PDB file of C-alpha atoms in Angstrom:
ATOM      1  CA  UNK A   2      64.742 104.294 109.082  1.00  0.00           C
ATOM      2  CA  UNK A   3      64.967 100.753 107.699  1.00  0.00           C
ATOM      3  CA  UNK A   4      68.434  99.218 107.821  1.00  0.00           C
ATOM      4  CA  UNK A   5      70.078  98.703 104.428  1.00  0.00           C
ATOM      5  CA  UNK A   6      70.670  95.074 103.515  1.00  0.00           C
ATOM      6  CA  UNK A   7      72.112  92.978 100.719  1.00  0.00           C
ATOM      7  CA  UNK A   8      71.892  94.694  97.315  1.00  0.00           C
ATOM      8  CA  UNK A   9      70.705  98.005  98.740  1.00  0.00           C
ATOM      9  CA  UNK A  10      73.694  98.172 101.085  1.00  0.00           C
ATOM     10  CA  UNK A  11      76.121  97.187  98.310  1.00  0.00           C
ATOM     11  CA  UNK A  12      74.687  99.913  96.090  1.00  0.00           C
ATOM     12  CA  UNK A  13      75.075 102.495  98.865  1.00  0.00           C
ATOM     13  CA  UNK A  14      78.726 101.497  99.283  1.00  0.00           C
ATOM     14  CA  UNK A  15      79.156 101.709  95.485  1.00  0.00           C
ATOM     15  CA  UNK A  16      77.981 105.318  95.598  1.00  0.00           C
ATOM     16  CA  UNK A  17      80.234 106.186  98.546  1.00  0.00           C
ATOM     17  CA  UNK A  18      83.319 104.410  97.202  1.00  0.00           C
ATOM     18  CA  UNK A  19      84.979 107.430  95.468  1.00  0.00           C
ATOM     19  CA  UNK A  20      85.278 109.314  98.779  1.00  0.00           C
ATOM     20  CA  UNK A  21      85.392 106.439 101.265  1.00  0.00           C
ATOM     21  CA  UNK A  22      89.174 106.344 101.723  1.00  0.00           C
ATOM     22  CA  UNK A  23      89.271 110.092 102.283  1.00  0.00           C
ATOM     23  CA  UNK A  24      86.549 109.834 104.906  1.00  0.00           C
ATOM     24  CA  UNK A  25      88.224 107.025 106.839  1.00  0.00           C
ATOM     25  CA  UNK A  26      91.607 108.763 106.667  1.00  0.00           C
ATOM     26  CA  UNK A  27      90.132 111.526 108.818  1.00  0.00           C
ATOM     27  CA  UNK A  28      89.409 109.039 111.626  1.00  0.00           C
ATOM     28  CA  UNK A  29      92.252 109.086 114.188  1.00  0.00           C
ATOM     29  CA  UNK A  30      93.755 105.635 114.531  1.00  0.00           C
ATOM     30  CA  UNK A  31      91.795 104.038 111.671  1.00  0.00           C
ATOM     31  CA  UNK A  32      94.812 102.459 109.969  1.00  0.00           C
ATOM     32  CA  UNK A  33      96.665 101.732 113.204  1.00  0.00           C
ATOM     33  CA  UNK A  34      93.658  99.953 114.680  1.00  0.00           C
ATOM     34  CA  UNK A  35      93.173  97.775 111.604  1.00  0.00           C
ATOM     35  CA  UNK A  36      96.841  96.827 111.783  1.00  0.00           C
ATOM     36  CA  UNK A  37      96.487  95.983 115.460  1.00  0.00           C
ATOM     37  CA  UNK A  38      93.578  93.625 114.751  1.00  0.00           C
ATOM     38  CA  UNK A  39      95.484  92.012 111.866  1.00  0.00           C
ATOM     39  CA  UNK A  40      98.534  91.477 114.102  1.00  0.00           C
ATOM     40  CA  UNK A  41      96.293  89.846 116.678  1.00  0.00           C
ATOM     41  CA  UNK A  42      95.778  86.965 114.247  1.00  0.00           C
ATOM     42  CA  UNK A  43      99.305  85.990 115.318  1.00  0.00           C
ATOM     43  CA  UNK A  44     100.307  84.579 111.935  1.00  0.00           C
ATOM     44  CA  UNK A  45     103.806  83.082 112.133  1.00  0.00           C
ATOM     45  CA  UNK A  46     106.727  83.575 109.758  1.00  0.00           C
ATOM     46  CA  UNK A  47     105.324  86.700 108.173  1.00  0.00           C
ATOM     47  CA  UNK A  48     102.500  84.572 106.789  1.00  0.00           C
ATOM     48  CA  UNK A  49     104.784  82.503 104.541  1.00  0.00           C
ATOM     49  CA  UNK A  50     102.853  79.588 103.056  1.00  0.00           C
ATOM     50  CA  UNK A  51      99.543  80.774 104.532  1.00  0.00           C
ATOM     51  CA  UNK A  52      96.367  81.792 102.715  1.00  0.00           C
ATOM     52  CA  UNK A  53      94.258  84.476 104.378  1.00  0.00           C
ATOM     53  CA  UNK A  54      90.751  85.639 103.513  1.00  0.00           C
ATOM     54  CA  UNK A  55      89.941  89.339 103.916  1.00  0.00           C
ATOM     55  CA  UNK A  56      86.168  89.094 104.206  1.00  0.00           C
ATOM     56  CA  UNK A  57      84.403  92.368 103.427  1.00  0.00           C
ATOM     57  CA  UNK A  58      87.643  93.970 102.224  1.00  0.00           C
ATOM     58  CA  UNK A  59      86.081  97.199 100.913  1.00  0.00           C
ATOM     59  CA  UNK A  60      88.642  99.481  99.291  1.00  0.00           C
ATOM     60  CA  UNK A  61      91.532  97.376 100.580  1.00  0.00           C
ATOM     61  CA  UNK A  62      92.435  99.154 103.836  1.00  0.00           C
ATOM     62  CA  UNK A  63      92.050  95.901 105.739  1.00  0.00           C
ATOM     63  CA  UNK A  64      94.020  94.087 103.030  1.00  0.00           C
ATOM     64  CA  UNK A  65      96.908  96.499 103.565  1.00  0.00           C
ATOM     65  CA  UNK A  66      96.672  95.883 107.302  1.00  0.00           C
ATOM     66  CA  UNK A  67      96.942  92.139 106.724  1.00  0.00           C
ATOM     67  CA  UNK A  68     100.002  92.594 104.529  1.00  0.00           C
ATOM     68  CA  UNK A  69     101.587  94.795 107.164  1.00  0.00           C
ATOM     69  CA  UNK A  70     101.166  91.961 109.684  1.00  0.00           C
ATOM     70  CA  UNK A  71     101.907  89.067 107.304  1.00  0.00           C
ATOM     71  CA  UNK A  72     103.689  90.359 104.181  1.00  0.00           C
ATOM     72  CA  UNK A  73     104.419  86.868 102.828  1.00  0.00           C
ATOM     73  CA  UNK A  74     100.837  85.573 102.999  1.00  0.00           C
ATOM     74  CA  UNK A  75      98.549  84.957 100.047  1.00  0.00           C
ATOM     75  CA  UNK A  76      95.576  87.265 100.611  1.00  0.00           C
ATOM     76  CA  UNK A  77      92.191  87.085  98.900  1.00  0.00           C
ATOM     77  CA  UNK A  78      89.837  90.014  99.444  1.00  0.00           C
ATOM     78  CA  UNK A  79      86.093  89.547  99.003  1.00  0.00           C
ATOM     79  CA  UNK A  80      83.386  92.202  98.959  1.00  0.00           C
ATOM     80  CA  UNK A  81      79.814  92.589  97.739  1.00  0.00           C
ATOM     81  CA  UNK A  82      80.339  96.173  96.503  1.00  0.00           C
ATOM     82  CA  UNK A  83      81.718  96.419  92.981  1.00  0.00           C
ATOM     83  CA  UNK A  84      82.525 100.085  93.542  1.00  0.00           C
ATOM     84  CA  UNK A  85      84.595  99.434  96.649  1.00  0.00           C
ATOM     85  CA  UNK A  86      86.409  96.570  94.915  1.00  0.00           C
ATOM     86  CA  UNK A  87      87.217  98.775  91.933  1.00  0.00           C
ATOM     87  CA  UNK A  88      88.982 101.154  94.334  1.00  0.00           C
ATOM     88  CA  UNK A  89      90.863  98.257  95.883  1.00  0.00           C
ATOM     89  CA  UNK A  90      91.948  96.798  92.551  1.00  0.00           C
ATOM     90  CA  UNK A  91      93.205 100.189  91.347  1.00  0.00           C
ATOM     91  CA  UNK A  92      95.849 100.201  94.080  1.00  0.00           C
ATOM     92  CA  UNK A  93      99.298  98.634  93.789  1.00  0.00           C
ATOM     93  CA  UNK A  94      99.573  95.174  95.310  1.00  0.00           C
ATOM     94  CA  UNK A  95     102.289  92.528  95.509  1.00  0.00           C
ATOM     95  CA  UNK A  96     101.882  89.142  93.896  1.00  0.00           C
ATOM     96  CA  UNK A  97      99.666  86.889  95.917  1.00  0.00           C
ATOM     97  CA  UNK A  98      96.910  89.469  96.458  1.00  0.00           C
ATOM     98  CA  UNK A  99      93.649  89.108  94.562  1.00  0.00           C
ATOM     99  CA  UNK A 100      90.055  90.256  94.867  1.00  0.00           C
ATOM    100  CA  UNK A 101      86.699  88.543  94.341  1.00  0.00           C
ATOM    101  CA  UNK A 102      83.310  90.195  93.919  1.00  0.00           C
ATOM    102  CA  UNK A 103      80.790  88.217  95.956  1.00  0.00           C
ATOM    103  CA  UNK A 104      78.418  88.599  98.905  1.00  0.00           C
ATOM    104  CA  UNK A 105      79.917  87.106 102.027  1.00  0.00           C
ATOM    105  CA  UNK A 106      76.832  84.908 102.342  1.00  0.00           C
ATOM    106  CA  UNK A 107      77.646  83.230  99.008  1.00  0.00           C
ATOM    107  CA  UNK A 108      81.263  82.205  99.537  1.00  0.00           C
ATOM    108  CA  UNK A 109      80.427  78.556  98.886  1.00  0.00           C
ATOM    109  CA  UNK A 110      79.474  79.525  95.320  1.00  0.00           C
ATOM    110  CA  UNK A 111      82.800  81.109  94.307  1.00  0.00           C
ATOM    111  CA  UNK A 112      86.183  79.596  93.549  1.00  0.00           C
ATOM    112  CA  UNK A 113      87.839  81.395  96.467  1.00  0.00           C
ATOM    113  CA  UNK A 114      86.047  79.268  99.061  1.00  0.00           C
ATOM    114  CA  UNK A 115      89.107  78.018 100.896  1.00  0.00           C
ATOM    115  CA  UNK A 116      90.170  76.341 102.983  1.00  0.00           C
ATOM    116  CA  UNK A 117      91.957  79.263 104.644  1.00  0.00           C
ATOM    117  CA  UNK A 118      94.528  79.402 107.388  1.00  0.00           C
ATOM    118  CA  UNK A 119      92.984  82.610 108.714  1.00  0.00           C
ATOM    119  CA  UNK A 120      90.084  84.991 108.112  1.00  0.00           C
ATOM    120  CA  UNK A 121      90.031  88.726 108.827  1.00  0.00           C
ATOM    121  CA  UNK A 122      86.646  90.480 108.939  1.00  0.00           C
ATOM    122  CA  UNK A 123      86.712  94.230 109.559  1.00  0.00           C
ATOM    123  CA  UNK A 124      83.524  96.295 109.981  1.00  0.00           C
ATOM    124  CA  UNK A 125      81.474  93.479 108.460  1.00  0.00           C
ATOM    125  CA  UNK A 126      79.424  91.406 110.872  1.00  0.00           C
ATOM    126  CA  UNK A 127      77.086  94.180 112.037  1.00  0.00           C
ATOM    127  CA  UNK A 128      76.164  94.844 108.389  1.00  0.00           C
ATOM    128  CA  UNK A 129      74.940  91.362 107.469  1.00  0.00           C
ATOM    129  CA  UNK A 130      71.365  90.236 107.948  1.00  0.00           C
ATOM    130  CA  UNK A 131      72.342  87.038 109.782  1.00  0.00           C
ATOM    131  CA  UNK A 132      75.700  87.308 111.576  1.00  0.00           C
ATOM    132  CA  UNK A 133      75.252  83.867 113.125  1.00  0.00           C
ATOM    133  CA  UNK A 134      75.006  82.254 109.687  1.00  0.00           C
ATOM    134  CA  UNK A 135      78.060  84.169 108.453  1.00  0.00           C
ATOM    135  CA  UNK A 136      80.090  83.056 111.476  1.00  0.00           C
ATOM    136  CA  UNK A 137      79.101  79.444 110.808  1.00  0.00           C
ATOM    137  CA  UNK A 138      80.114  79.876 107.166  1.00  0.00           C
ATOM    138  CA  UNK A 139      83.468  81.281 108.241  1.00  0.00           C
ATOM    139  CA  UNK A 140      84.052  78.122 110.246  1.00  0.00           C
ATOM    140  CA  UNK A 141      83.497  76.155 107.052  1.00  0.00           C
ATOM    141  CA  UNK A 142      86.043  78.292 105.222  1.00  0.00           C
ATOM    142  CA  UNK A 143      88.775  77.735 107.820  1.00  0.00           C
ATOM    143  CA  UNK A 144      91.057  74.770 108.213  1.00  0.00           C
ATOM    144  CA  UNK A 145      90.718  73.025 111.590  1.00  0.00           C
ATOM    145  CA  UNK A 146      92.743  75.181 113.947  1.00  0.00           C
ATOM    146  CA  UNK A 147      92.433  78.166 111.579  1.00  0.00           C
ATOM    147  CA  UNK A 148      92.223  81.615 113.122  1.00  0.00           C
ATOM    148  CA  UNK A 149      89.613  84.357 112.901  1.00  0.00           C
ATOM    149  CA  UNK A 150      90.043  88.034 113.749  1.00  0.00           C
ATOM    150  CA  UNK A 151      86.946  90.243 113.759  1.00  0.00           C
ATOM    151  CA  UNK A 152      87.542  94.007 113.939  1.00  0.00           C
ATOM    152  CA  UNK A 153      84.234  95.631 114.756  1.00  0.00           C
ATOM    153  CA  UNK A 154      82.351  98.457 116.394  1.00  0.00           C
ATOM    154  CA  UNK A 155      80.850  96.769 119.459  1.00  0.00           C
ATOM    155  CA  UNK A 156      79.927  99.283 122.124  1.00  0.00           C
ATOM    156  CA  UNK A 157      80.683  98.592 125.747  1.00  0.00           C
ATOM    157  CA  UNK A 158      78.123  98.712 128.522  1.00  0.00           C
ATOM    158  CA  UNK A 159      78.999 102.244 129.649  1.00  0.00           C
ATOM    159  CA  UNK A 160      76.757 105.146 128.699  1.00  0.00           C
ATOM    160  CA  UNK A 161      79.898 107.112 127.881  1.00  0.00           C
ATOM    161  CA  UNK A 162      80.728 104.706 125.033  1.00  0.00           C
ATOM    162  CA  UNK A 163      77.429 105.506 123.321  1.00  0.00           C
ATOM    163  CA  UNK A 164      77.800 109.213 123.964  1.00  0.00           C
ATOM    164  CA  UNK A 165      81.265 109.279 122.375  1.00  0.00           C
ATOM    165  CA  UNK A 166      79.973 107.416 119.314  1.00  0.00           C
ATOM    166  CA  UNK A 167      77.033 109.832 118.963  1.00  0.00           C
ATOM    167  CA  UNK A 168      79.373 112.803 119.266  1.00  0.00           C
ATOM    168  CA  UNK A 169      81.645 111.463 116.521  1.00  0.00           C
ATOM    169  CA  UNK A 170      78.702 110.839 114.206  1.00  0.00           C
ATOM    170  CA  UNK A 171      77.060 114.208 114.830  1.00  0.00           C
ATOM    171  CA  UNK A 172      80.315 116.151 114.660  1.00  0.00           C
ATOM    172  CA  UNK A 173      81.853 114.580 111.569  1.00  0.00           C
ATOM    173  CA  UNK A 174      80.036 111.648 109.958  1.00  0.00           C
ATOM    174  CA  UNK A 175      76.681 113.327 109.360  1.00  0.00           C
ATOM    175  CA  UNK A 176      78.163 116.533 107.881  1.00  0.00           C
ATOM    176  CA  UNK A 177      80.364 114.398 105.624  1.00  0.00           C
ATOM    177  CA  UNK A 178      77.392 112.304 104.531  1.00  0.00           C
ATOM    178  CA  UNK A 179      75.335 115.395 103.716  1.00  0.00           C
ATOM    179  CA  UNK A 180      78.181 116.983 101.750  1.00  0.00           C
ATOM    180  CA  UNK A 181      78.762 113.843  99.682  1.00  0.00           C
ATOM    181  CA  UNK A 182      75.106 112.848  99.269  1.00  0.00           C
ATOM    182  CA  UNK A 183      75.606 109.558 101.093  1.00  0.00           C
ATOM    183  CA  UNK A 184      73.167 110.186 103.929  1.00  0.00           C
ATOM    184  CA  UNK A 185      71.375 106.830 103.586  1.00  0.00           C
ATOM    185  CA  UNK A 186      74.591 104.849 103.958  1.00  0.00           C
ATOM    186  CA  UNK A 187      75.884 106.753 106.954  1.00  0.00           C
ATOM    187  CA  UNK A 188      72.495 106.719 108.679  1.00  0.00           C
ATOM    188  CA  UNK A 189      72.619 102.957 108.278  1.00  0.00           C
ATOM    189  CA  UNK A 190      76.183 102.750 109.631  1.00  0.00           C
ATOM    190  CA  UNK A 191      75.227 104.842 112.664  1.00  0.00           C
ATOM    191  CA  UNK A 192      72.269 102.624 113.460  1.00  0.00           C
ATOM    192  CA  UNK A 193      74.191  99.435 112.726  1.00  0.00           C
ATOM    193  CA  UNK A 194      76.599 100.337 115.518  1.00  0.00           C
ATOM    194  CA  UNK A 195      73.956 101.468 118.004  1.00  0.00           C
ATOM    195  CA  UNK A 196      71.811  98.369 117.487  1.00  0.00           C
ATOM    196  CA  UNK A 197      74.533  95.726 117.206  1.00  0.00           C
ATOM    197  CA  UNK A 198      75.949  93.545 119.971  1.00  0.00           C
ATOM    198  CA  UNK A 199      77.873  94.818 122.929  1.00  0.00           C
ATOM    199  CA  UNK A 200      81.388  93.414 123.166  1.00  0.00           C
ATOM    200  CA  UNK A 201      80.238  90.777 125.660  1.00  0.00           C
ATOM    201  CA  UNK A 202      77.287  89.755 123.503  1.00  0.00           C
ATOM    202  CA  UNK A 203      79.441  89.341 120.405  1.00  0.00           C
ATOM    203  CA  UNK A 204      81.949  87.221 122.344  1.00  0.00           C
ATOM    204  CA  UNK A 205      79.048  84.957 123.329  1.00  0.00           C
ATOM    205  CA  UNK A 206      77.834  84.902 119.717  1.00  0.00           C
ATOM    206  CA  UNK A 207      81.219  83.631 118.507  1.00  0.00           C
ATOM    207  CA  UNK A 208      81.228  80.879 121.117  1.00  0.00           C
ATOM    208  CA  UNK A 209      77.710  79.808 120.135  1.00  0.00           C
ATOM    209  CA  UNK A 210      78.895  79.586 116.530  1.00  0.00           C
ATOM    210  CA  UNK A 211      81.387  76.947 117.659  1.00  0.00           C
ATOM    211  CA  UNK A 212      84.615  78.925 117.856  1.00  0.00           C
ATOM    212  CA  UNK A 213      87.010  78.249 120.693  1.00  0.00           C
ATOM    213  CA  UNK A 214      89.723  80.276 122.447  1.00  0.00           C
ATOM    214  CA  UNK A 215      87.560  83.358 121.924  1.00  0.00           C
ATOM    215  CA  UNK A 216      89.012  86.593 123.267  1.00  0.00           C
ATOM    216  CA  UNK A 217      87.811  90.204 123.183  1.00  0.00           C
ATOM    217  CA  UNK A 218      90.606  92.763 123.029  1.00  0.00           C
ATOM    218  CA  UNK A 219      90.051  96.538 123.282  1.00  0.00           C
ATOM    219  CA  UNK A 220      91.424  99.325 121.150  1.00  0.00           C
ATOM    220  CA  UNK A 221      93.407 102.213 122.635  1.00  0.00           C
ATOM    221  CA  UNK A 222      92.550 105.895 122.611  1.00  0.00           C
ATOM    222  CA  UNK A 223      89.115 107.321 121.897  1.00  0.00           C
ATOM    223  CA  UNK A 224      87.862 103.992 120.531  1.00  0.00           C
ATOM    224  CA  UNK A 225      88.279 102.180 123.855  1.00  0.00           C
ATOM    225  CA  UNK A 226      84.834 100.782 124.597  1.00  0.00           C
ATOM    226  CA  UNK A 227      83.724 101.383 121.003  1.00  0.00           C
ATOM    227  CA  UNK A 228      85.894  99.176 118.768  1.00  0.00           C
ATOM    228  CA  UNK A 229      87.254  95.739 119.668  1.00  0.00           C
ATOM    229  CA  UNK A 230      89.184  92.867 118.183  1.00  0.00           C
ATOM    230  CA  UNK A 231      87.689  89.407 118.625  1.00  0.00           C
ATOM    231  CA  UNK A 232      90.101  86.545 118.003  1.00  0.00           C
ATOM    232  CA  UNK A 233      89.154  82.889 117.925  1.00  0.00           C
ATOM    233  CA  UNK A 234      89.979  79.515 116.381  1.00  0.00           C
ATOM    234  CA  UNK A 235      88.087  76.788 114.597  1.00  0.00           C
ATOM    235  CA  UNK A 236      88.324  73.662 116.772  1.00  0.00           C
ATOM    236  CA  UNK A 237      91.095  71.347 115.647  1.00  0.00           C
ATOM    237  CA  UNK A 238      89.008  68.218 116.122  1.00  0.00           C
ATOM    238  CA  UNK A 239      86.377  69.224 113.559  1.00  0.00           C
ATOM    239  CA  UNK A 240      86.207  67.467 110.225  1.00  0.00           C
ATOM    240  CA  UNK A 241      87.033  68.888 106.809  1.00  0.00           C
ATOM    241  CA  UNK A 242      85.386  72.159 105.728  1.00  0.00           C
ATOM    242  CA  UNK A 243      81.955  71.782 104.106  1.00  0.00           C
ATOM    243  CA  UNK A 244      83.226  72.468 100.601  1.00  0.00           C
ATOM    244  CA  UNK A 245      85.720  69.554 100.819  1.00  0.00           C
ATOM    245  CA  UNK A 246      83.233  66.911 101.880  1.00  0.00           C
TER     246      UNK A 246
END
């Protein structure tokens, strides 16, 4: 099977958007783990005076996690799927939350191009064609010293990590996909996890992109060795972001 990319992937998410929240709600720890990764940004003062980008926000679950960690922050959610964004916009949000329809690779072409004090990217990087380019772009969106938290499926080196992921997919994800006629999307998501970086490899990828103070933090429970938080900073001695030059 060919991996879905760009417009094809956005269209698959559009089709799955009406049932996506219900599907993720059946995953033990889904909300709690997003909140943990958002807290790991370490935003001070409840986020007061800070602007945070939720990159690949989907239906807004990650946006809610950010607000739980930093309720006073200004949050801008961006996603390439119009269907997922429609679900996000239909929810109730406080002032200071807004959404933008755009591919993450085209952030320099939209008004919401920063600079940001922090960026949160959940379940995104393994789904882009060039994660290195996206990480470099994220650096350009951050203020010097700005923080990044990546919440992502990145399997560990143990065989058991892959076996647990396969069991979850075969026991729940594939039957759900068949029932809701979203097989192409969930086949892609399965492969995107199996073929993406290990946790160590993604840590190295972030360092190569120029981030500093990079740390890989595990999740508890059944997702230990499967899902991780990666936190990092844009170096403080870098110049102004690209869009300000």
